[in-house]
Structure formats: structure tokens, C-alpha cells
């Protein structure tokens, strides 16, 4: 049976060149970057080379990159760290309704601790309206955190415009760019952001490594305390194999970005055209302002988990905004925020493309999905009722 | 996460569909997740002669619907009423903890269908 992995939004396979450098570090470069001897100096050199590669991918300076254990930690560090650092300035945070839980939950934690939290709504394509942000900003606002690309529906936010509005009011701007970095050009100066989170395992690097970009001069306090690593902002002996692998993944992402974005956009558009030809289906997210790798559609009358199980039986790996798959029973907060009813949010399918996907994979998916949808609809009590 | 039995019933559900002139129809929605199941029964001489279902729901919901129909076909109304959600789940070799609520649909829809049948026959 054909095997088609179309869940790159969840995670990506390691690039073979990444495996090679990671294996080399694991095997031969075990020194602690803080040690003074040759082993330590060798490790330190590799650490800083990786930092430079990672910085380049987002147009930052190496000293503005702080390695973390992934996107989640980078998001937490940005939100909780800025809140702590600017405690005296104020206690108001602004975010959006479609953020990843790695942003929403730390914001909720601050709310419980007495902060005011404004959650901006989005339009039916998943975009924050800049005028909403302008109205929400206050004297005591310390941080705006709005994601670059949404992980479920792929919608891109007008970050440059939003960040400019915050800057005019002297408020720091953080963006979770875990889903956009490596897929489209991301440049911290063009976007005008002060903090940006990203993660290695979404760009063919290993799991458990990420980084927070902190613009020089931004006030932020560390969440953990210990040694002097990462200029005290993120203490602890560095995950050198992971970080060097992240550096390699960043180099490859930058090298291949334009060609891959073009190739995947074509595959994405074929998928969208093919799937939306099925009756009673809707595309979720913006048609064009979306990352090249994301397709998200809702099929009426069917439920997401049975859709995913059926596709899995055909060798297709996908995901869903469905309650049943995430362990929680509420439908996706993102799909509800763009105005879908519970019932339609239940029947959603996310396909996320990556470097291993081919035209042939798209053909296979476009052949199998309609069959599965038809079968599940024939079993659905909602289908004949219409 | 699902047993082989669940996957078997999910892949080849028994008694899917609807009956033309059912003796009773029961439909329930799952308050926990919003999933929906409808059961049609055909009763003669107090025995369930035929049964069909339609389900909008997760893999566990489809599998429990399927096995539930298999368990009560040929049974008397009284026997069918004794079927519980737990029986259905254990007949499938168990369900993951967060999927136990899914087994509520099948037995509840069946009980509704029987209630509908009783109402109709009293009126009839
Ligand atoms: C938008 C977004 N933010 C944050 C994360 C968390 O990143 P990580 O898995 O590296 O902690 C993810 C990935 O799951 C994501 O898609
Ligand atoms: S999650 Fe709704 S019935 Fe299983």
C-alpha cells in the first residue's frame, strides 16, 4: 500500500544531512561548551556556528538568538519573561483567539495572576484586524503576541502592519513563527517584531530544540535560574547535538526555501482544488494568505476522527481540528474562532505538505479522500436529512 | 489506541443503513461531544427481526453502534432493554478511557427506538 505522510505541521522527518551532523556531534563532539579545554572550545565553536546559521534564517544577529527546548518554551519565555521584566510598566497583554496553546495558556496563567488579557477576534479567514489591535492597546500594555502562521488553518497574519501599530505605542511585539519559519521568508526586521519563536522539528531538525529571537535591548527576565549559558537568559548545559542539527536544518531551509515554496504551493493548490470539488466542503483559512504547506477543509456530515482513521487505513497520515483526536472533546478553538459551527468544525481535515511529498502523493490523496468521505457520509444520520 | 475488534467493526460495520417502515426509531446526541446516532428497529412477535443504524461520530461511536446492532438482533424487547453501555464496550474488548463516553450512544439510541416502538404499538 502507498504510504503518504501529510502531517508535516505536526512534525517533519529529519533531513539526511541533519542526521549526519547530529550523529557526528553525538559521537565525536561531546565537550561542554562552557569548558576551557579543547573539547569545550570545540563544542563552543559549533554552538556559535549553529547560532549564526539559525540567526541568518530569520535575518537576526547571532547574539539575539536564545536556544530553548522548543517552540513551547520559546513562547512561554517570551510571554512570561516580558511580563516579569515589565511588571512595573503595566499588566495588560494582548493576544489573538487562534494562538497555539503554547501562547494561550501562559497568557491565561498571567490572567489568573491578576493581569488583564485582551484576546483579539479574527475574521472568517482567520486574520486579526489591525484596527482591533489599535483600539486594544493601552498605556499599561506590555506585550502583544500574535502568531505569524496558524498551525491548523495556515493563515498568515499581517505581522508587519500589526507590529508597526504596537511599536508606535512603544509596546513589545512577539510572534510565534513556528509554522512559518523555513516555509516562507521570515525576516525579523522586515516584520518589525521584538520577539519571535521557532522550532527545529518543523524544519526537518530534531524535536526538543527551538529558539527565541529577542531584539537587542528588549527587557525580559529569565524563567529559570542557574549557570551562565545563553547569557543567563536560559541557563543549563546546551543541547549541543540538537542545536547543531537545528543550525544545519536552518541552512538547508534557507538554501531550498524559494524552490520548495514554489513546488509546495503548486501541490497545495492542486489539493485545494481537488478537495473543494467534493460537494459540501469548505476551505478553512485564507485562500492565498496561507503558508505553502497547509490545506484545511471541512466536510459536512462527517466527523474528523473517523475520517483520520479511514485515511490511516489507506496509508495516509493527516490530522484534524476534531475534538476526538486531541483528547479534548471540544472542537478546535481555531475553527470556532473563524465562525464554524461545532458540527462542521468536527468534520475537518488538515493535510500539511513537506519536502518528501510528490505529485504522486497528491494524486493518491485526491483519489482516496472522496471515497472515504462518501463512505462515511453514507453512514451519517445527518446526510439524508438535508 | 483501539482494539482489533473496534477496528474490525469500524472498517466493516454491520447493519448500516435505514429501514423503510421501521417499528421504532431512536436518535440520540452525545452531550459530551455532539456526535449523533440513529437506530431503526423492526419488531415482530416481540422480537427484534431487523435493525439498522446511522452514526455521525468517531471510530468508537461507529464501532459501538455496529456491535450493538449485532448483539440485539434476534433478541426479545426485554432482553434488548437489558443491554448496557458497559456491555457494548466490553464486547469490543474495551475502549480507551477518554472514549468511554462514546459507548453511551449505542445503548441509549436502542432504548429510544424501543420506547418509540412501544409508544407506537400502544397508540396502534
Ligand atoms: C504554532 C505553534 N506554536 C508552538 C508549537 C510548539 O512547538 P514545540 O513542539 O517545538 O514545543 C507548535 C507545534 O506544535 C506550533 O505549531
Ligand atoms: S467522541 Fe463523540 S462519540 Fe466518540
XYZ file of C-alpha atoms and ligand atoms in Angstrom:
530
model
C 0.000 0.000 0.000
C 1.139 3.519 -0.758
C 2.316 5.454 2.322
C 1.728 9.186 2.280
C 2.855 11.362 5.178
C 0.949 14.643 5.006
C 1.259 15.756 8.596
C 4.340 17.974 8.397
C 2.552 20.587 10.503
C 2.756 18.131 13.407
C 6.392 17.304 12.790
C 8.833 16.613 9.970
C 11.269 13.786 9.266
C 14.927 14.640 9.871
C 16.780 15.735 6.759
C 19.556 13.215 5.958
C 22.207 15.974 6.162
C 20.862 16.872 9.602
C 21.156 13.271 10.753
C 24.765 13.254 9.548
C 25.859 16.324 11.535
C 23.839 15.311 14.580
C 25.384 11.854 14.609
C 28.821 13.410 14.283
C 28.243 15.663 17.295
C 26.776 12.831 19.358
C 29.713 10.626 18.507
C 32.688 12.940 18.395
C 31.920 16.292 19.972
C 30.810 15.637 23.499
C 32.567 18.549 25.168
C 30.686 21.029 27.319
C 30.680 24.427 25.582
C 31.456 26.091 28.926
C 34.681 24.109 29.487
C 38.012 25.817 28.840
C 39.834 22.811 27.340
C 39.999 21.813 23.675
C 36.842 19.680 23.912
C 34.954 22.592 25.365
C 36.301 25.081 22.840
C 35.353 22.754 20.003
C 31.816 22.461 21.359
C 31.569 26.220 21.880
C 32.654 26.860 18.297
C 29.957 24.514 16.969
C 27.375 26.098 19.222
C 28.162 29.575 17.913
C 28.256 28.429 14.284
C 24.786 26.981 14.734
C 23.625 30.209 16.322
C 24.840 32.126 13.277
C 23.012 29.795 10.863
C 19.815 29.989 12.864
C 20.069 33.782 13.122
C 20.609 34.103 9.371
C 17.436 32.212 8.594
C 15.394 34.986 10.219
C 17.670 37.947 9.435
C 18.761 38.384 13.077
C 22.126 38.891 14.767
C 23.558 35.751 16.418
C 23.541 37.416 19.854
C 19.791 37.866 19.528
C 19.188 34.084 19.363
C 18.483 32.144 22.579
C 18.212 28.382 22.274
C 15.368 26.653 24.101
C 13.809 23.206 24.307
C 11.378 24.048 21.505
C 8.610 26.332 20.378
C 6.608 25.869 23.561
C 9.418 27.029 25.812
C 10.234 29.954 23.495
C 6.597 31.103 23.654
C 6.472 30.782 27.439
C 9.782 32.580 27.833
C 8.614 35.463 25.648
C 5.282 35.963 27.372
C 6.130 35.237 30.979
C 9.622 36.749 30.703
C 8.427 40.065 29.250
C 5.547 40.212 31.728
C 8.016 39.787 34.598
C 10.504 42.209 33.120
C 7.922 44.954 32.602
C 5.852 44.353 35.729
C 6.337 47.970 36.777
C 5.162 49.323 33.433
C 1.810 47.562 33.431
C -0.208 44.383 33.496
C -2.034 44.203 30.183
C -1.316 41.630 27.475
C -2.894 41.322 24.025
C -3.090 38.121 22.012
C -5.412 36.539 19.423
C -8.145 33.920 19.548
C -6.325 31.471 17.280
C -2.962 31.182 19.027
C -1.347 27.853 19.777
C -1.878 26.712 23.364
C 1.819 27.397 23.987
C 0.824 31.086 23.804
C -2.756 30.999 25.061
C -2.045 29.071 28.241
C 0.826 31.232 29.551
C -1.442 34.227 28.875
C -4.171 32.521 30.918
C -1.665 31.944 33.703
C -0.917 35.677 33.762
C -4.614 36.420 33.816
C -5.008 34.246 36.910
C -2.129 36.179 38.443
C -4.027 39.444 38.035
C -3.117 40.587 34.524
C -5.677 41.939 32.080
C -5.841 39.848 28.939
C -7.346 41.016 25.652
C -7.967 38.239 23.140
C -8.481 39.752 19.687
C -11.039 38.048 17.450
C -10.256 37.056 13.851
C -12.269 37.351 10.652
C -13.740 34.340 8.859
C -10.417 33.672 7.129
C -8.553 33.751 10.432
C -6.969 37.225 10.192
C -6.666 39.724 13.025
C -7.954 43.188 12.037
C -5.226 45.805 12.592
C -7.824 48.339 13.746
C -8.819 45.958 16.543
C -5.244 45.929 17.773
C -5.010 49.726 17.614
C -8.131 50.004 19.767
C -6.984 47.392 22.275
C -3.599 48.977 23.060
C -3.454 50.810 26.391
C -0.990 52.768 28.489
C -0.328 49.688 30.592
C 0.014 47.200 27.700
C 3.359 45.430 27.978
C 3.198 42.836 25.197
C 1.321 41.897 22.041
C 1.657 38.264 20.967
C 0.148 37.301 17.609
C 1.250 34.269 15.622
C 2.709 34.527 12.129
C 1.133 31.424 10.546
C -1.613 29.420 12.182
C -0.855 25.760 12.770
C -4.335 24.496 11.905
C -5.509 26.630 9.015
C -2.206 28.068 7.774
C -3.469 31.652 7.642
C -0.759 34.310 7.673
C -1.251 37.393 9.799
C -0.314 40.884 8.593
C 2.504 40.896 11.154
C 4.447 43.851 9.740
C 1.379 46.065 9.998
C 0.392 44.780 13.447
C 3.940 45.154 14.790
C 4.128 48.732 13.470
C 0.946 49.633 15.350
C 2.405 48.222 18.576
C 5.733 49.948 18.004
C 4.072 53.332 17.539
C 2.700 52.893 21.031
C 6.001 51.648 22.418
C 4.746 48.112 23.084
C 6.857 44.984 22.544
C 5.616 42.577 19.857
C 6.090 38.803 19.941
C 5.188 36.403 17.155
C 5.017 32.619 17.232
C 6.595 31.798 13.881
C 6.904 28.053 14.471
C 4.769 27.324 11.395
C 6.170 29.963 9.040
C 9.939 29.849 9.506
C 11.560 27.757 6.788
C 8.416 27.779 4.658
C 8.248 31.424 3.650
C 10.850 34.183 4.009
C 10.834 35.407 7.612
C 12.903 38.472 8.475
C 12.651 39.988 11.926
C 13.499 43.469 10.653
C 11.029 43.421 7.793
C 8.371 42.136 10.175
C 9.457 44.634 12.838
C 8.967 42.185 15.696
C 10.838 42.258 19.010
C 10.498 38.582 19.870
C 9.973 35.544 17.630
C 9.633 31.844 18.494
C 10.582 28.972 16.220
C 11.256 25.276 16.463
C 13.675 22.814 14.832
C 11.346 19.847 14.385
C 9.089 21.722 11.997
C 12.001 22.356 9.623
C 13.481 18.824 9.355
C 15.522 19.214 12.527
C 15.186 17.243 15.770
C 12.405 17.509 18.346
C 13.125 19.293 21.608
C 15.117 22.237 20.227
C 13.928 25.705 19.387
C 14.879 29.312 19.781
C 13.569 32.640 20.890
C 14.768 35.698 18.999
C 14.999 38.681 21.355
C 15.696 42.040 19.724
C 18.706 43.680 21.341
C 17.613 45.961 24.168
C 14.261 44.275 24.878
C 13.571 43.886 28.567
C 12.906 40.273 29.537
C 13.653 38.220 32.650
C 14.625 34.538 32.659
C 12.158 31.878 33.808
C 14.824 29.527 35.113
C 17.970 30.265 37.059
C 21.324 28.553 37.073
C 24.535 28.784 35.076
C 25.606 31.491 32.690
C 24.534 29.784 29.456
C 22.594 31.737 26.819
C 23.717 34.923 28.553
C 21.826 33.891 31.695
C 18.507 34.116 29.940
C 18.229 30.369 29.527
C 20.670 28.599 31.848
C 21.605 24.927 31.603
C 24.175 22.954 29.600
C 23.283 23.389 25.960
C 21.722 20.575 23.914
C 24.630 20.671 21.512
C 23.635 17.795 19.171
C 20.156 19.286 18.851
C 21.386 22.835 18.406
C 23.992 21.920 15.774
C 21.308 19.916 13.979
C 18.982 22.926 14.188
C 21.758 25.036 12.635
C 22.098 22.575 9.757
C 18.331 22.440 9.276
C 18.262 26.242 9.161
C 20.991 26.336 6.489
C 19.129 23.810 4.355
C 15.820 25.600 4.851
C 17.355 28.859 3.677
C 19.092 27.212 0.722
C 15.956 25.389 -0.502
C 13.309 27.884 0.577
C 12.322 29.502 -2.732
C 12.308 26.310 -4.774
C 10.408 24.339 -2.127
C 7.876 27.107 -1.543
C 7.111 27.213 -5.289
C 6.873 23.455 -5.594
C 4.710 23.013 -2.493
C 2.411 25.913 -3.356
C 1.568 24.102 -6.601
C 0.898 20.841 -4.758
C -1.165 22.694 -2.153
C -3.288 24.394 -4.776
C -3.894 21.095 -6.566
C -5.015 19.591 -3.260
C -7.288 22.524 -2.512
C -8.833 22.484 -5.984
C -9.311 18.717 -5.908
C -10.785 18.540 -2.412
C -13.098 21.509 -2.789
C -14.591 19.813 -5.857
C -16.224 17.352 -3.420
C -19.792 18.514 -2.678
C -20.488 20.315 0.602
C -16.940 21.026 1.570
C -15.370 24.295 2.650
C -11.808 25.505 2.688
C -10.773 26.820 6.086
C -8.369 29.737 6.257
C -7.323 32.296 3.696
C -7.112 31.180 0.068
C -3.826 32.914 -0.719
C -2.510 34.413 2.535
C -1.522 30.985 3.818
C 1.690 29.002 4.125
C 2.537 26.895 1.039
C 2.216 23.675 3.019
C -1.241 23.870 4.591
C -4.609 22.582 3.425
C -7.578 22.551 5.803
C -11.065 21.606 4.699
C -14.320 20.709 6.454
C -16.632 18.066 5.072
C -20.217 18.366 6.164
C -21.985 15.415 7.804
C -18.862 13.532 8.846
C -16.653 13.506 11.876
C -12.906 14.043 11.931
C -11.646 11.069 13.864
C -13.411 8.514 11.697
C -12.041 10.384 8.693
C -8.483 10.186 10.049
C -8.815 6.508 10.960
C -10.136 5.716 7.490
C -7.292 7.605 5.821
C -4.775 5.916 8.104
C -6.096 2.548 6.912
C -5.212 3.721 3.391
C -1.701 4.714 4.452
C -2.385 8.437 4.605
C -1.215 10.389 7.674
C -3.269 13.533 8.248
C -4.699 15.410 11.192
C -7.888 17.161 12.115
C -9.321 20.010 14.074
C -11.573 17.398 15.558
C -12.233 17.000 19.234
C -11.719 13.298 19.309
C -8.131 13.314 18.130
C -6.740 15.828 20.556
C -8.060 14.077 23.627
C -10.210 17.092 24.394
C -13.819 16.899 23.332
C -14.302 20.499 22.336
C -13.807 21.225 18.685
C -10.771 23.272 17.721
C -10.778 26.801 19.158
C -9.304 27.979 15.859
C -12.159 26.635 13.733
C -14.732 28.010 16.158
C -12.965 31.401 16.094
C -13.343 31.607 12.302
C -17.069 31.029 12.778
C -17.567 27.332 12.076
C -20.401 25.558 13.885
C -19.430 22.705 16.210
C -20.766 20.167 13.762
C -18.754 21.445 10.813
C -15.648 22.003 12.897
C -15.883 18.306 13.777
C -15.506 17.217 10.163
C -12.277 18.965 9.362
C -9.164 17.580 7.772
C -5.695 19.115 7.825
C -3.125 17.994 5.272
C 0.317 19.544 5.675
C 2.868 19.099 2.922
C 6.618 18.764 3.119
C 9.774 18.014 1.195
C 9.040 14.294 0.901
C 5.660 14.807 -0.809
C 5.301 14.361 -4.560
C 2.715 14.880 -7.307
C 2.028 11.188 -6.980
C 1.134 11.614 -3.282
C -1.318 14.346 -4.203
C -2.906 12.102 -6.858
C -3.276 9.308 -4.328
C -4.867 11.574 -1.705
C -7.231 13.061 -4.263
C -8.242 9.559 -5.289
C -8.802 8.206 -1.779
C -10.351 11.112 0.141
C -13.576 11.271 -1.920
C -14.092 7.524 -1.430
C -13.678 7.786 2.334
C -15.894 10.870 2.557
C -18.616 9.148 0.547
C -18.470 6.033 2.710
C -18.707 7.980 5.972
C -21.481 10.165 4.622
C -23.468 7.108 3.647
C -23.300 6.098 7.315
C -24.203 9.532 8.662
C -27.681 10.275 10.023
C -27.154 13.924 9.099
C -26.568 13.296 5.418
C -30.037 12.217 4.258
C -31.793 14.690 6.477
C -30.849 17.739 4.446
C -5.333 3.070 20.723
C -8.302 0.969 19.590
C -8.599 -2.818 19.887
C -8.660 -5.025 16.784
C -12.341 -5.645 17.421
C -13.086 -1.916 17.325
C -11.133 -1.515 14.102
C -12.940 -4.518 12.616
C -16.348 -3.020 13.364
C -15.168 0.406 12.224
C -13.872 -0.951 8.916
C -16.756 -3.342 8.277
C -19.698 -2.019 10.227
C -22.648 -4.425 10.441
C -26.205 -3.295 9.775
C -25.505 0.188 8.478
C -28.430 1.902 6.826
C -32.079 2.519 7.475
C -35.372 0.600 7.412
C -38.250 1.561 5.143
C -41.104 1.012 7.609
C -39.466 0.643 10.991
C -41.418 -0.368 14.085
C -39.350 2.166 16.026
C -36.657 4.791 15.548
C -34.367 6.206 18.214
C -31.966 9.079 17.851
C -29.602 10.406 20.485
C -26.915 13.033 20.565
C -23.891 12.638 22.741
C -23.880 15.578 25.153
C -20.140 15.239 25.690
C -19.013 15.644 22.094
C -22.042 16.363 19.909
C -21.916 13.097 17.987
C -25.222 11.583 16.826
C -26.609 8.096 16.350
C -29.906 6.843 14.923
C -31.230 3.266 15.222
C -34.118 1.723 13.306
C -35.750 -1.494 14.552
C -38.209 -3.873 13.028
C -40.108 -5.828 15.710
C -42.332 -8.847 15.173
C -43.750 -11.039 17.930
C -41.811 -9.028 20.482
C -38.533 -9.965 18.772
C -36.116 -7.599 17.004
C -36.178 -9.029 13.492
C -34.056 -6.396 11.835
C -32.015 -3.428 12.950
C -30.074 -0.703 11.142
C -28.042 2.299 12.268
C -26.553 5.541 11.082
C -23.846 7.305 13.059
C -22.119 10.665 12.862
C -19.220 10.161 15.173
C -15.755 8.965 15.974
C -14.325 5.498 15.363
C -15.543 4.268 18.743
C -19.044 5.581 18.073
C -19.269 3.729 14.763
C -17.860 0.519 16.231
C -20.168 0.563 19.259
C -23.171 1.204 17.011
C -22.214 -1.719 14.847
C -21.609 -4.249 17.615
C -24.730 -3.132 19.467
C -26.916 -3.961 16.470
C -25.229 -7.345 16.220
C -25.840 -8.055 19.909
C -29.590 -7.445 19.894
C -30.746 -8.775 16.554
C -32.996 -11.786 17.259
C -33.441 -10.784 20.891
C -36.744 -10.026 22.601
C -37.541 -6.460 23.592
C -36.972 -7.344 27.250
C -33.584 -8.876 26.505
C -32.602 -5.905 24.364
C -33.544 -3.492 27.148
C -31.054 -5.205 29.438
C -28.155 -4.227 27.196
C -25.991 -1.571 28.833
C -23.294 0.743 27.566
C -20.772 -1.256 29.548
C -21.790 -4.499 27.788
C -21.219 -2.851 24.447
C -17.799 -1.525 25.406
C -16.634 -4.845 26.815
C -17.879 -6.737 23.763
C -15.417 -4.612 21.805
C -12.585 -5.610 24.111
C -12.698 -2.270 25.896
C -12.323 1.350 24.862
C -9.657 3.917 25.783
C -10.620 5.830 28.943
C -11.335 9.093 27.116
C -13.550 7.175 24.682
C -15.831 5.515 27.233
C -18.453 8.218 26.757
C -18.736 7.133 23.119
C -20.320 3.831 24.135
C -23.259 5.762 25.617
C -24.705 6.409 22.202
C -25.479 2.876 21.122
C -27.462 1.521 24.055
C -29.234 4.861 24.529
C -30.331 5.017 20.892
C -31.526 1.419 21.092
C -33.558 2.167 24.218
C -35.068 5.192 22.471
C -36.004 3.082 19.476
C -37.728 0.563 21.759
C -39.547 3.366 23.537
C -40.707 4.683 20.169
C -41.887 1.198 19.193
C -43.830 0.816 22.451
C -45.469 4.223 22.045
C -46.472 3.407 18.506
C -47.868 -0.019 19.360
C -49.874 1.390 22.293
C -51.380 4.002 20.015
C -51.818 1.462 17.210
C 2.214 27.433 16.163
C 2.955 26.542 17.087
N 3.486 27.037 18.214
C 4.171 26.267 19.067
C 4.361 24.923 18.835
C 5.105 24.115 19.835
O 6.417 23.848 19.403
P 7.239 22.663 20.065
O 6.572 21.406 19.655
O 8.619 22.788 19.493
O 7.221 22.881 21.536
C 3.819 24.362 17.664
C 3.981 22.938 17.336
O 3.381 22.031 17.845
C 3.098 25.192 16.779
O 2.547 24.694 15.675
S -16.040 11.306 20.598
Fe -18.114 11.560 20.223
S -18.868 9.563 20.254
Fe -16.756 9.331 20.409
